[in-house]
Coordinates of C-alpha atoms in Angstrom, one line a residue:
M1 CA 43.1 18.5 21.1
A2 CA 41.3 18.5 17.8
R3 CA 38.2 20.7 17.8
L4 CA 34.9 19.2 16.8
P5 CA 33.3 20.6 13.7
N6 CA 30.8 23.4 14.0
L7 CA 27.5 21.5 13.8
R8 CA 24.5 23.4 12.5
I9 CA 21.2 22.6 10.9
T10 CA 19.5 24.7 8.2
S11 CA 15.9 25.3 7.4
D12 CA 16.3 23.2 4.3
D13 CA 17.6 20.3 6.4
V14 CA 14.5 20.7 8.7
N15 CA 12.2 20.7 5.7
A16 CA 13.8 17.5 4.3
L17 CA 13.5 15.8 7.7
I18 CA 9.8 16.7 8.0
Y19 CA 9.2 15.7 4.4
S20 CA 10.8 12.3 5.0
Y21 CA 8.7 11.8 8.1
L22 CA 5.5 12.7 6.3
E23 CA 6.3 10.3 3.4
D24 CA 7.1 7.4 5.8
A25 CA 4.0 8.1 7.9
G26 CA 1.7 8.1 4.8
F27 CA 0.7 11.8 5.0
S28 CA 1.0 12.0 1.2
H29 CA -1.2 15.1 0.7
T30 CA 0.7 17.1 3.3
S31 CA 4.1 16.0 2.0
Y32 CA 3.1 16.9 -1.5
A33 CA 2.3 20.4 -0.4
L34 CA 5.5 20.8 1.6
R35 CA 7.6 19.5 -1.3
H36 CA 6.4 22.2 -3.6
E37 CA 6.1 25.1 -1.2
A38 CA 9.6 24.4 0.3
R39 CA 11.0 23.9 -3.3
L40 CA 12.5 20.6 -2.2
D41 CA 12.9 19.5 -5.9
S42 CA 15.9 21.9 -6.1
S43 CA 17.3 20.9 -2.7
P44 CA 20.4 18.6 -2.5
N45 CA 18.7 16.9 0.5
L46 CA 15.9 15.4 -1.6
N47 CA 18.1 12.6 -2.9
V48 CA 19.9 12.0 0.4
R49 CA 18.8 8.8 2.0
I50 CA 17.2 9.7 5.4
P51 CA 16.8 6.7 7.6
R52 CA 13.2 5.8 8.6
G53 CA 12.3 7.6 11.9
E54 CA 15.2 10.0 11.8
L55 CA 13.1 13.0 12.8
I56 CA 11.7 11.2 15.8
K57 CA 15.2 10.0 16.8
L58 CA 16.5 13.6 16.7
L59 CA 13.6 14.9 18.7
N60 CA 14.3 12.3 21.3
K61 CA 17.9 13.2 21.4
A62 CA 17.0 16.9 21.8
L63 CA 14.8 16.1 24.8
L64 CA 17.6 14.1 26.4
Y65 CA 19.9 17.0 25.8
S66 CA 17.4 19.4 27.3
E67 CA 17.2 17.2 30.4
A68 CA 21.0 16.9 30.7
E69 CA 21.3 20.7 30.3
A70 CA 18.7 21.4 33.0
H71 CA 20.4 18.9 35.3
F72 CA 23.8 20.5 34.7
R73 CA 22.5 24.0 35.5
R74 CA 20.7 22.9 38.7
G75 CA 23.9 21.3 40.0
P76 CA 25.0 17.6 40.4
H77 CA 23.4 17.2 43.8
L78 CA 19.9 18.1 42.7
P79 CA 17.3 15.7 41.2
P80 CA 18.5 14.4 37.8
S81 CA 15.6 15.9 35.8
P82 CA 13.1 18.7 36.5
P83 CA 9.6 17.3 37.2
E84 CA 8.1 19.5 34.5
M85 CA 10.6 18.2 32.0
G86 CA 9.7 14.6 32.8
R87 CA 6.0 15.4 32.6
R88 CA 6.5 17.1 29.2
R89 CA 8.4 14.1 27.8
Q90 CA 5.7 11.8 29.0
E91 CA 3.1 13.9 27.2
L92 CA 5.1 13.9 23.9
F93 CA 6.2 10.2 24.1
P94 CA 3.9 8.3 26.4
P95 CA 5.0 4.7 27.2
P96 CA 3.0 1.9 25.7
R97 CA 0.2 0.5 27.8
P98 CA 0.5 -3.2 28.7
G99 CA -0.8 -5.2 25.8
S100 CA -0.8 -2.2 23.4
P101 CA 1.0 -2.4 20.0
T102 CA 4.3 -0.6 19.4
Y103 CA 4.8 1.6 16.4
G104 CA 8.5 1.4 15.6
N105 CA 9.9 4.9 15.6
G106 CA 6.5 6.5 16.2
L107 CA 5.7 7.0 12.5
E108 CA 2.0 7.3 12.0
K109 CA -0.3 6.7 9.0
R110 CA -2.3 9.8 7.9
K111 CA -4.2 11.1 10.9
G112 CA -3.3 8.2 13.2
S113 CA -2.4 8.8 16.8
P114 CA -0.4 6.6 19.2
R115 CA -2.9 7.5 21.9
L116 CA -5.4 4.8 21.0
E117 CA -8.9 5.0 22.4
G118 CA -10.1 1.8 24.0
R119 CA -8.3 -1.5 24.5
L120 CA -6.2 -3.2 21.8
E121 CA -8.1 -6.4 22.7
K122 CA -11.3 -4.9 21.2
R123 CA -12.7 -7.6 19.0
A124 CA -15.3 -7.8 16.2
R125 CA -17.9 -10.1 17.5
T126 CA -19.0 -13.3 15.9
E127 CA -22.3 -14.9 16.5
D128 CA -21.2 -16.5 19.7
G129 CA -19.6 -13.3 20.9
A130 CA -15.9 -14.3 20.4
V131 CA -13.2 -14.1 17.8
E132 CA -10.4 -16.6 17.4
T133 CA -7.0 -15.1 17.8
V134 CA -3.9 -16.7 16.4
S135 CA -0.3 -16.3 17.6
A136 CA 3.0 -18.0 16.7
E137 CA 3.3 -19.5 20.2
G138 CA 3.1 -23.2 20.1
A139 CA 2.7 -23.3 16.3
R140 CA 4.9 -25.6 14.2
M141 CA 6.6 -23.1 11.9
R142 CA 9.6 -23.1 9.6
K143 CA 11.8 -20.0 9.5
G144 CA 14.2 -18.4 7.0
Y145 CA 16.5 -15.5 7.7
G146 CA 17.6 -14.1 4.3
E147 CA 18.3 -17.5 2.9
G148 CA 15.9 -19.5 0.8
A149 CA 15.1 -16.6 -1.4
I150 CA 16.5 -15.2 -4.7
L151 CA 17.8 -11.8 -3.7
M152 CA 17.9 -9.3 -6.6
N153 CA 19.7 -5.9 -6.4
G154 CA 19.5 -3.0 -8.8
H155 CA 17.2 -0.4 -7.4
E156 CA 18.9 2.6 -5.8
S157 CA 16.2 3.3 -3.2
E158 CA 13.2 1.7 -1.5
V159 CA 11.1 -0.6 -3.6
F160 CA 7.4 0.0 -3.1
I161 CA 5.3 -2.1 -5.5
C162 CA 5.5 -5.2 -7.7
Q163 CA 3.3 -7.1 -10.1
W164 CA 3.9 -10.4 -11.9
H165 CA 3.4 -10.7 -15.7
P166 CA 0.0 -12.3 -16.3
L167 CA 1.3 -14.9 -18.8
K168 CA 5.0 -15.2 -18.3
P169 CA 5.4 -16.7 -14.8
N170 CA 9.0 -15.6 -14.3
V171 CA 8.7 -11.9 -15.3
L172 CA 8.3 -9.5 -12.3
A173 CA 7.9 -5.7 -12.6
T174 CA 9.0 -3.6 -9.5
G175 CA 8.6 0.1 -8.9
S176 CA 10.9 2.2 -6.6
K177 CA 11.5 5.6 -5.1
D178 CA 14.5 5.8 -7.5
A179 CA 12.1 6.7 -10.4
T180 CA 12.6 3.4 -12.2
V181 CA 10.5 0.3 -12.9
R182 CA 12.7 -2.8 -13.4
L183 CA 11.7 -5.9 -15.2
W184 CA 13.2 -9.0 -13.7
N185 CA 13.4 -12.4 -15.5
V186 CA 13.5 -14.5 -12.3
P187 CA 15.6 -17.6 -12.9
V188 CA 15.0 -21.1 -11.7
P189 CA 18.0 -21.9 -9.5
P190 CA 20.8 -22.7 -10.1
A191 CA 20.5 -20.6 -13.3
P192 CA 22.3 -17.2 -13.0
L193 CA 20.5 -14.0 -12.5
F194 CA 19.8 -11.8 -15.5
T195 CA 20.4 -8.0 -15.4
P196 CA 17.0 -6.4 -15.1
V197 CA 15.6 -4.0 -17.7
A198 CA 15.4 -0.5 -16.2
L199 CA 12.5 1.6 -17.3
R200 CA 13.7 5.1 -16.3
H201 CA 11.1 7.8 -15.8
Q202 CA 13.3 10.8 -15.6
P203 CA 16.2 11.8 -18.0
D204 CA 18.2 13.1 -15.0
P205 CA 18.8 10.4 -12.5
A206 CA 19.1 13.0 -9.7
D207 CA 15.5 14.1 -10.4
A208 CA 13.9 11.3 -8.5
R209 CA 10.2 10.6 -8.6
D210 CA 8.5 7.8 -6.7
I211 CA 6.8 5.1 -8.8
T212 CA 3.3 5.0 -7.4
A213 CA 1.4 2.5 -9.7
I214 CA 2.1 -0.3 -12.1
D215 CA -0.3 -2.5 -14.1
W216 CA 0.1 -5.0 -16.9
D217 CA -2.8 -5.3 -19.4
R218 CA -4.5 -8.7 -19.4
T219 CA -2.2 -10.1 -22.2
G220 CA 1.0 -8.7 -20.8
A221 CA 1.8 -6.9 -24.0
R222 CA 1.8 -3.5 -22.3
L223 CA 2.8 -2.1 -18.9
A224 CA 1.4 1.1 -17.6
T225 CA 3.2 3.0 -14.8
G226 CA 2.2 6.0 -12.7
C227 CA 4.6 8.4 -11.2
Y228 CA 4.8 11.2 -8.7
D229 CA 5.3 13.7 -11.5
G230 CA 1.7 13.1 -12.7
V231 CA 2.6 11.4 -15.9
V232 CA 1.3 7.9 -17.0
R233 CA 3.8 6.1 -19.1
V234 CA 3.1 3.0 -21.3
W235 CA 5.8 0.5 -22.1
T236 CA 6.1 -2.8 -24.1
A237 CA 6.6 -6.1 -22.4
E238 CA 10.3 -5.9 -23.3
G239 CA 10.6 -2.5 -21.6
A240 CA 10.6 -0.2 -24.6
H241 CA 8.9 3.1 -24.0
Q242 CA 5.9 3.7 -26.2
F243 CA 4.4 7.0 -25.1
N244 CA 3.4 9.4 -22.2
L245 CA -0.1 10.3 -21.1
K246 CA -0.1 13.8 -19.7
F247 CA -3.0 15.6 -18.1
H248 CA -2.9 15.3 -14.3
Q249 CA -1.6 18.1 -12.2
G250 CA -0.6 16.0 -9.2
P251 CA 0.8 12.5 -8.4
I252 CA -0.8 9.4 -9.9
F253 CA -2.3 7.2 -7.1
T254 CA -3.4 4.4 -9.4
N255 CA -3.7 3.3 -13.0
R256 CA -5.6 0.3 -14.2
W257 CA -6.3 -1.4 -17.6
S258 CA -9.9 -2.2 -18.4
P259 CA -10.6 -6.0 -18.5
D260 CA -10.4 -6.0 -22.4
A261 CA -7.4 -3.6 -22.4
S262 CA -9.3 -1.1 -24.5
F263 CA -9.0 1.7 -21.9
L264 CA -6.6 2.8 -19.3
L265 CA -7.8 4.5 -16.1
S266 CA -5.6 6.9 -14.1
A267 CA -6.6 8.6 -10.8
S268 CA -4.7 11.4 -9.2
L269 CA -4.2 13.6 -6.2
D270 CA -5.5 16.4 -8.3
G271 CA -9.1 15.0 -7.8
T272 CA -9.6 13.7 -11.4
V273 CA -10.0 10.3 -13.0
V274 CA -9.0 10.1 -16.7
V275 CA -10.0 7.2 -19.0
W276 CA -7.7 7.0 -21.9
D277 CA -8.6 5.4 -25.3
M278 CA -5.8 2.8 -25.8
M279 CA -7.0 1.2 -29.1
T280 CA -6.5 4.1 -31.4
L281 CA -3.4 5.3 -33.1
K282 CA -3.6 8.5 -31.0
P283 CA -2.7 7.1 -27.6
D284 CA -2.9 10.5 -25.9
K285 CA -6.7 10.6 -26.6
I286 CA -8.8 11.1 -23.5
Q287 CA -11.9 9.0 -23.8
Q288 CA -13.5 10.8 -20.8
L289 CA -12.5 13.1 -17.9
F290 CA -14.3 12.5 -14.6
R291 CA -14.5 15.2 -11.9
V292 CA -16.8 13.3 -9.6
H293 CA -15.0 13.8 -6.3
S294 CA -14.3 16.9 -4.2
G295 CA -10.8 15.9 -3.2
S296 CA -7.9 13.6 -4.1
V297 CA -8.8 10.3 -5.7
L298 CA -7.0 7.5 -3.8
D299 CA -8.0 4.3 -5.6
A300 CA -10.1 3.0 -8.5
V301 CA -11.0 -0.4 -10.0
W302 CA -12.9 -1.5 -13.1
F303 CA -16.2 -3.3 -12.7
D304 CA -16.6 -4.1 -16.4
N305 CA -15.2 -2.6 -19.7
K306 CA -17.4 0.5 -19.3
T307 CA -17.8 0.9 -15.6
F308 CA -15.3 1.7 -12.8
I309 CA -15.5 2.5 -9.0
S310 CA -13.4 5.2 -7.4
C311 CA -12.9 6.4 -3.8
A312 CA -11.4 9.7 -2.4
I313 CA -10.8 11.8 0.6
D314 CA -14.3 13.2 0.3
R315 CA -15.5 9.9 2.0
Q316 CA -17.4 8.7 -1.0
V317 CA -17.3 5.7 -3.2
N318 CA -18.5 6.5 -6.7
V319 CA -19.6 4.1 -9.5
C320 CA -19.0 5.8 -12.9
R321 CA -19.8 4.7 -16.4
L322 CA -18.4 5.9 -19.7
G323 CA -20.7 8.3 -21.4
E324 CA -22.3 9.4 -18.1
Q325 CA -21.2 12.8 -16.7
T326 CA -22.2 12.0 -13.1
P327 CA -21.8 8.8 -11.0
I328 CA -24.5 6.2 -11.7
R329 CA -24.3 5.2 -8.0
T330 CA -22.7 6.7 -4.9
F331 CA -22.0 4.7 -1.7
T332 CA -21.9 6.7 1.5
G333 CA -21.3 5.8 5.1
H334 CA -17.6 6.2 5.8
E335 CA -16.7 8.9 8.2
D336 CA -13.2 9.7 6.9
E337 CA -11.1 9.4 3.8
V338 CA -11.7 6.2 1.8
N339 CA -8.4 4.9 0.5
L340 CA -9.0 1.4 -0.9
V341 CA -11.7 -0.3 -3.0
R342 CA -11.6 -4.0 -3.9
L343 CA -14.1 -6.2 -5.9
S344 CA -14.7 -9.8 -5.0
K345 CA -13.7 -12.4 -7.6
D346 CA -17.3 -12.7 -8.9
K347 CA -17.8 -9.0 -8.6
T348 CA -20.9 -9.3 -6.5
L349 CA -19.4 -7.5 -3.5
L350 CA -17.2 -4.5 -3.1
A351 CA -15.0 -3.7 -0.1
S352 CA -13.9 -0.2 0.8
S353 CA -11.6 0.8 3.7
S354 CA -11.3 4.2 5.3
D355 CA -9.2 6.2 7.8
D356 CA -12.2 5.8 10.1
R357 CA -10.7 2.3 10.7
T358 CA -13.7 0.4 9.3
I359 CA -14.2 -1.7 6.2
R360 CA -17.6 -1.5 4.5
V361 CA -19.0 -4.2 2.2
W362 CA -21.4 -3.2 -0.6
D363 CA -23.8 -5.2 -2.6
M364 CA -22.9 -4.6 -6.3
S365 CA -26.3 -5.6 -7.5
A366 CA -27.3 -2.0 -6.5
V367 CA -25.3 -0.8 -9.5
K368 CA -27.9 -2.4 -11.8
D369 CA -30.9 -1.1 -9.9
D370 CA -31.6 2.5 -11.0
A371 CA -34.1 2.8 -8.2
L372 CA -31.3 2.7 -5.6
V373 CA -30.0 6.3 -5.4
R374 CA -28.0 8.1 -2.7
P375 CA -30.0 7.8 0.6
P376 CA -31.0 10.9 2.5
A377 CA -28.6 12.2 5.0
G378 CA -28.4 10.2 8.2
Q379 CA -29.9 7.1 6.7
T380 CA -28.0 3.8 6.1
D381 CA -27.2 3.1 2.5
P382 CA -29.4 0.2 1.3
A383 CA -26.5 -1.2 -0.6
Q384 CA -24.4 -1.5 2.5
K385 CA -24.1 -5.2 3.4
C386 CA -22.1 -4.9 6.5
V387 CA -19.5 -2.8 8.4
L388 CA -16.4 -4.6 9.6
R389 CA -15.1 -3.1 12.9
G390 CA -12.1 -4.2 15.0
H391 CA -8.9 -2.5 13.8
V392 CA -7.7 0.2 16.0
R393 CA -5.4 1.8 13.4
E394 CA -5.9 2.6 9.7
V395 CA -6.3 -0.3 7.3
S396 CA -3.4 -0.6 4.9
S397 CA -4.5 -3.3 2.4
L398 CA -7.5 -5.4 1.5
G399 CA -7.8 -8.7 -0.4
W400 CA -10.5 -11.1 -1.3
C401 CA -9.9 -14.8 -1.1
P402 CA -9.7 -16.2 -4.7
S403 CA -10.9 -19.7 -3.8
T404 CA -13.8 -21.2 -5.6
D405 CA -14.9 -23.1 -2.5
P406 CA -18.3 -21.6 -1.5
A407 CA -17.2 -21.6 2.1
M408 CA -14.1 -19.4 1.4
Q409 CA -15.0 -17.2 -1.5
Y410 CA -16.6 -14.7 0.8
L411 CA -13.5 -14.3 3.0
L412 CA -11.8 -10.9 3.0
V413 CA -8.4 -10.1 4.6
S414 CA -7.4 -6.7 5.9
T415 CA -4.0 -5.6 7.2
S416 CA -3.5 -2.6 9.5
F417 CA -1.1 -0.3 11.1
D418 CA -2.2 -1.8 14.5
N419 CA 0.2 -4.6 13.7
T420 CA -2.6 -7.1 13.0
S421 CA -4.3 -8.8 10.1
R422 CA -7.9 -10.0 10.2
I423 CA -9.9 -12.5 8.1
W424 CA -13.5 -11.6 7.8
D425 CA -16.6 -13.6 6.7
T426 CA -18.5 -11.0 4.7
R427 CA -21.7 -13.0 4.7
N428 CA -22.4 -12.1 8.4
G429 CA -19.7 -9.4 9.0
S430 CA -17.8 -11.5 11.6
C431 CA -14.1 -11.6 12.1
V432 CA -13.2 -15.3 12.0
K433 CA -9.4 -14.9 12.5
E434 CA -7.3 -12.2 14.1
L435 CA -3.6 -12.7 13.2
L436 CA -1.3 -11.2 15.9
N437 CA 2.1 -12.4 14.8
H438 CA 3.7 -9.3 13.4
R439 CA 5.6 -6.9 15.7
D440 CA 5.1 -3.7 13.7
R441 CA 2.7 -2.2 11.1
V442 CA 1.4 -4.7 8.5
Y443 CA 1.7 -3.1 5.1
T444 CA 0.6 -5.7 2.6
Q445 CA -0.9 -9.2 2.0
S446 CA -1.4 -11.6 -0.9
F447 CA -3.5 -14.8 -1.3
S448 CA -2.1 -17.7 -3.2
P449 CA -4.0 -18.2 -6.5
R450 CA -6.4 -20.8 -5.1
G451 CA -6.6 -19.2 -1.7
R452 CA -5.0 -22.0 0.3
Y453 CA -2.4 -19.7 1.8
L454 CA -2.1 -16.1 2.9
A455 CA 1.1 -14.1 2.9
T456 CA 1.6 -10.9 4.9
G457 CA 4.5 -8.4 4.9
S458 CA 5.3 -5.9 7.7
A459 CA 7.5 -3.1 8.8
D460 CA 9.2 -5.7 11.1
G461 CA 10.9 -7.1 8.1
R462 CA 9.1 -10.4 8.1
V463 CA 6.9 -12.2 5.6
L464 CA 4.5 -14.7 7.2
I465 CA 2.7 -17.5 5.4
Y466 CA -0.6 -18.6 7.0
D467 CA -3.0 -21.5 6.4
T468 CA -6.1 -19.6 5.3
A469 CA -8.5 -22.1 6.8
T470 CA -6.9 -22.3 10.2
G471 CA -5.0 -19.1 10.6
N472 CA -1.9 -21.0 11.7
V473 CA 1.5 -19.6 10.7
L474 CA 3.3 -22.2 8.5
F475 CA 6.4 -20.3 7.4
E476 CA 8.4 -17.1 8.3
W477 CA 11.0 -15.3 6.3
D478 CA 13.0 -12.4 7.7
C479 CA 14.9 -9.9 5.4
Q480 CA 16.9 -8.8 8.5
S481 CA 17.0 -5.2 7.3
G482 CA 14.1 -2.7 6.9
G483 CA 10.5 -3.5 6.2
V484 CA 8.5 -5.3 3.5
F485 CA 6.4 -2.8 1.5
D486 CA 4.7 -5.1 -1.0
I487 CA 4.3 -8.8 -1.7
Q488 CA 2.5 -10.6 -4.6
W489 CA 2.0 -14.3 -5.2
Q490 CA 3.0 -15.4 -8.7
T491 CA 0.0 -16.1 -11.0
T492 CA 0.9 -19.8 -11.1
G493 CA 1.3 -20.0 -7.4
D494 CA 4.9 -21.2 -7.2
Q495 CA 6.8 -18.0 -6.2
L496 CA 6.2 -15.0 -4.0
G497 CA 7.7 -11.6 -5.0
M498 CA 8.7 -9.1 -2.3
C499 CA 9.6 -5.4 -2.3
L500 CA 11.9 -4.4 0.4
E501 CA 12.8 -1.2 2.2
N502 CA 16.5 -2.0 1.9
R503 CA 16.3 -1.4 -1.9
G504 CA 16.2 -5.1 -2.7
V505 CA 13.7 -7.4 -4.4
A506 CA 13.3 -10.9 -3.2
V507 CA 11.5 -14.0 -4.6
L508 CA 10.7 -17.0 -2.5
D509 CA 10.3 -20.4 -4.2
M510 CA 7.1 -21.5 -2.4
K511 CA 7.1 -24.9 -4.1
K512 CA 10.5 -25.6 -2.7
F513 CA 9.3 -24.8 0.8
G514 CA 6.2 -27.0 0.4
F515 CA 3.6 -24.2 0.0
G516 CA 3.1 -24.1 -3.7
D517 CA -0.5 -23.5 -4.9
Y518 CA -0.1 -24.3 -8.6
V519 CA -2.5 -22.9 -11.1
A520 CA -1.9 -23.3 -14.9
P521 CA -1.4 -19.9 -16.5
P522 CA -4.3 -18.6 -18.5
V523 CA -4.4 -18.9 -22.3
V524 CA -5.1 -15.4 -23.7
T525 CA -5.0 -14.3 -27.3
A526 CA -3.0 -11.1 -27.4
P527 CA -4.5 -8.3 -29.5
T528 CA -2.2 -6.1 -31.5
A529 CA -1.0 -3.3 -29.4
P530 CA -1.3 0.2 -30.9
A531 CA 1.8 1.4 -32.7
P532 CA 3.6 4.4 -31.1
P533 CA 2.8 7.7 -32.8
S534 CA 5.1 8.7 -35.6

């Protein structure tokens, strides 16, 4: 009889499993520290694909083995499992309560816990005390399973983020865990697929670094990318590397061009925000360094060409202006890390989301009023318009409806790890629609250009298209393997780009399915981009 191989696990294997769990669960700060302290960059396990939830699966198997071992030692005629073992397993992996959401393999976002307080049915109250919930049951819905989409392969690992070119409707940029950004020229079927242009961020392909941020400037002449190695890179629209911007000592969480493309902002886990001067012949020139947070900066957006808004793990939202050394305004009220900030289309309102599971909406007219300063401790910030409560897990994405209809331009959508999406009316703080159709964490959302449709993507591998006004599901697409990390509606409204966990990129022709929301591309005069340094 052939002998089984001697199975063993090393401390490096354990570190790699824990690191993979932390990355999947969204514990980015902890995973960053583990990666460096355990020297995983020199580990052969770093580039081994570890299936999502592998650590939880192994722990479950270990518990089953312990139960079997205890049963064997106690004899075949004794109870199958010691009562204390059963109790311990129930403590570690409690069964879901009736009506509660499931969380896949138990992966959690940041400080989330499966032991949710209160009922899942908790609702944000409207004026009449009720919220409309929408499910797929009874709805007329078209479905697609893999077909009906242009499937594009080229990335060697999970694809995290995407962004369409602002002026060339068929050009899509995608960023992956494989340390590359790829530029796809999406064909109109039946034209053949083009080989994507690969923008490689490391000279050694084995030295992988996650792509964490991508952003086109308003003309599409330049693409800025942020990476886990803390370096911002600038590329031409054709994919030629122009230069690197080096300052940060930690991963880049976001980078964004100013509206006129004169400046580029980068925010990092190292707690700094850097504004780079992008109109000089010295592209590495720092226009201004901002140290206005006491912890990692998680997101930032431009308010105008001189003013931006940032949020961080210090629970604050800061409004900063070039030339000022301290924030001109600080919004306070969140009780945990603030991880997203989004401005409404007309920039009159700002939404921020936090690990405290709330979304707060701020009146941006406060930015222009020097009399409004940070309120005393314990007092409500006068700029706070409303607090949106209802999610029972962390909020994963935010998006304002781009419609010009006065009845819809105040709508805000949020997605959450509680498997739901919510549409809010920020005029009164009410939840007008709760979308319950996904079976796992909802990662991302995107409105069509005129706001008629809303798309959501989830860890359950499905993309759902909703009618924004009614909340009804109109279309479902299933990638059949892994989750959907990011989606973005094309600027002209005809196509939907999708980033998949299975290393693929998919594009749905929404016009073909009857859900096109066409908007003519903007006409923008492209300024001359700065020449690369000699």
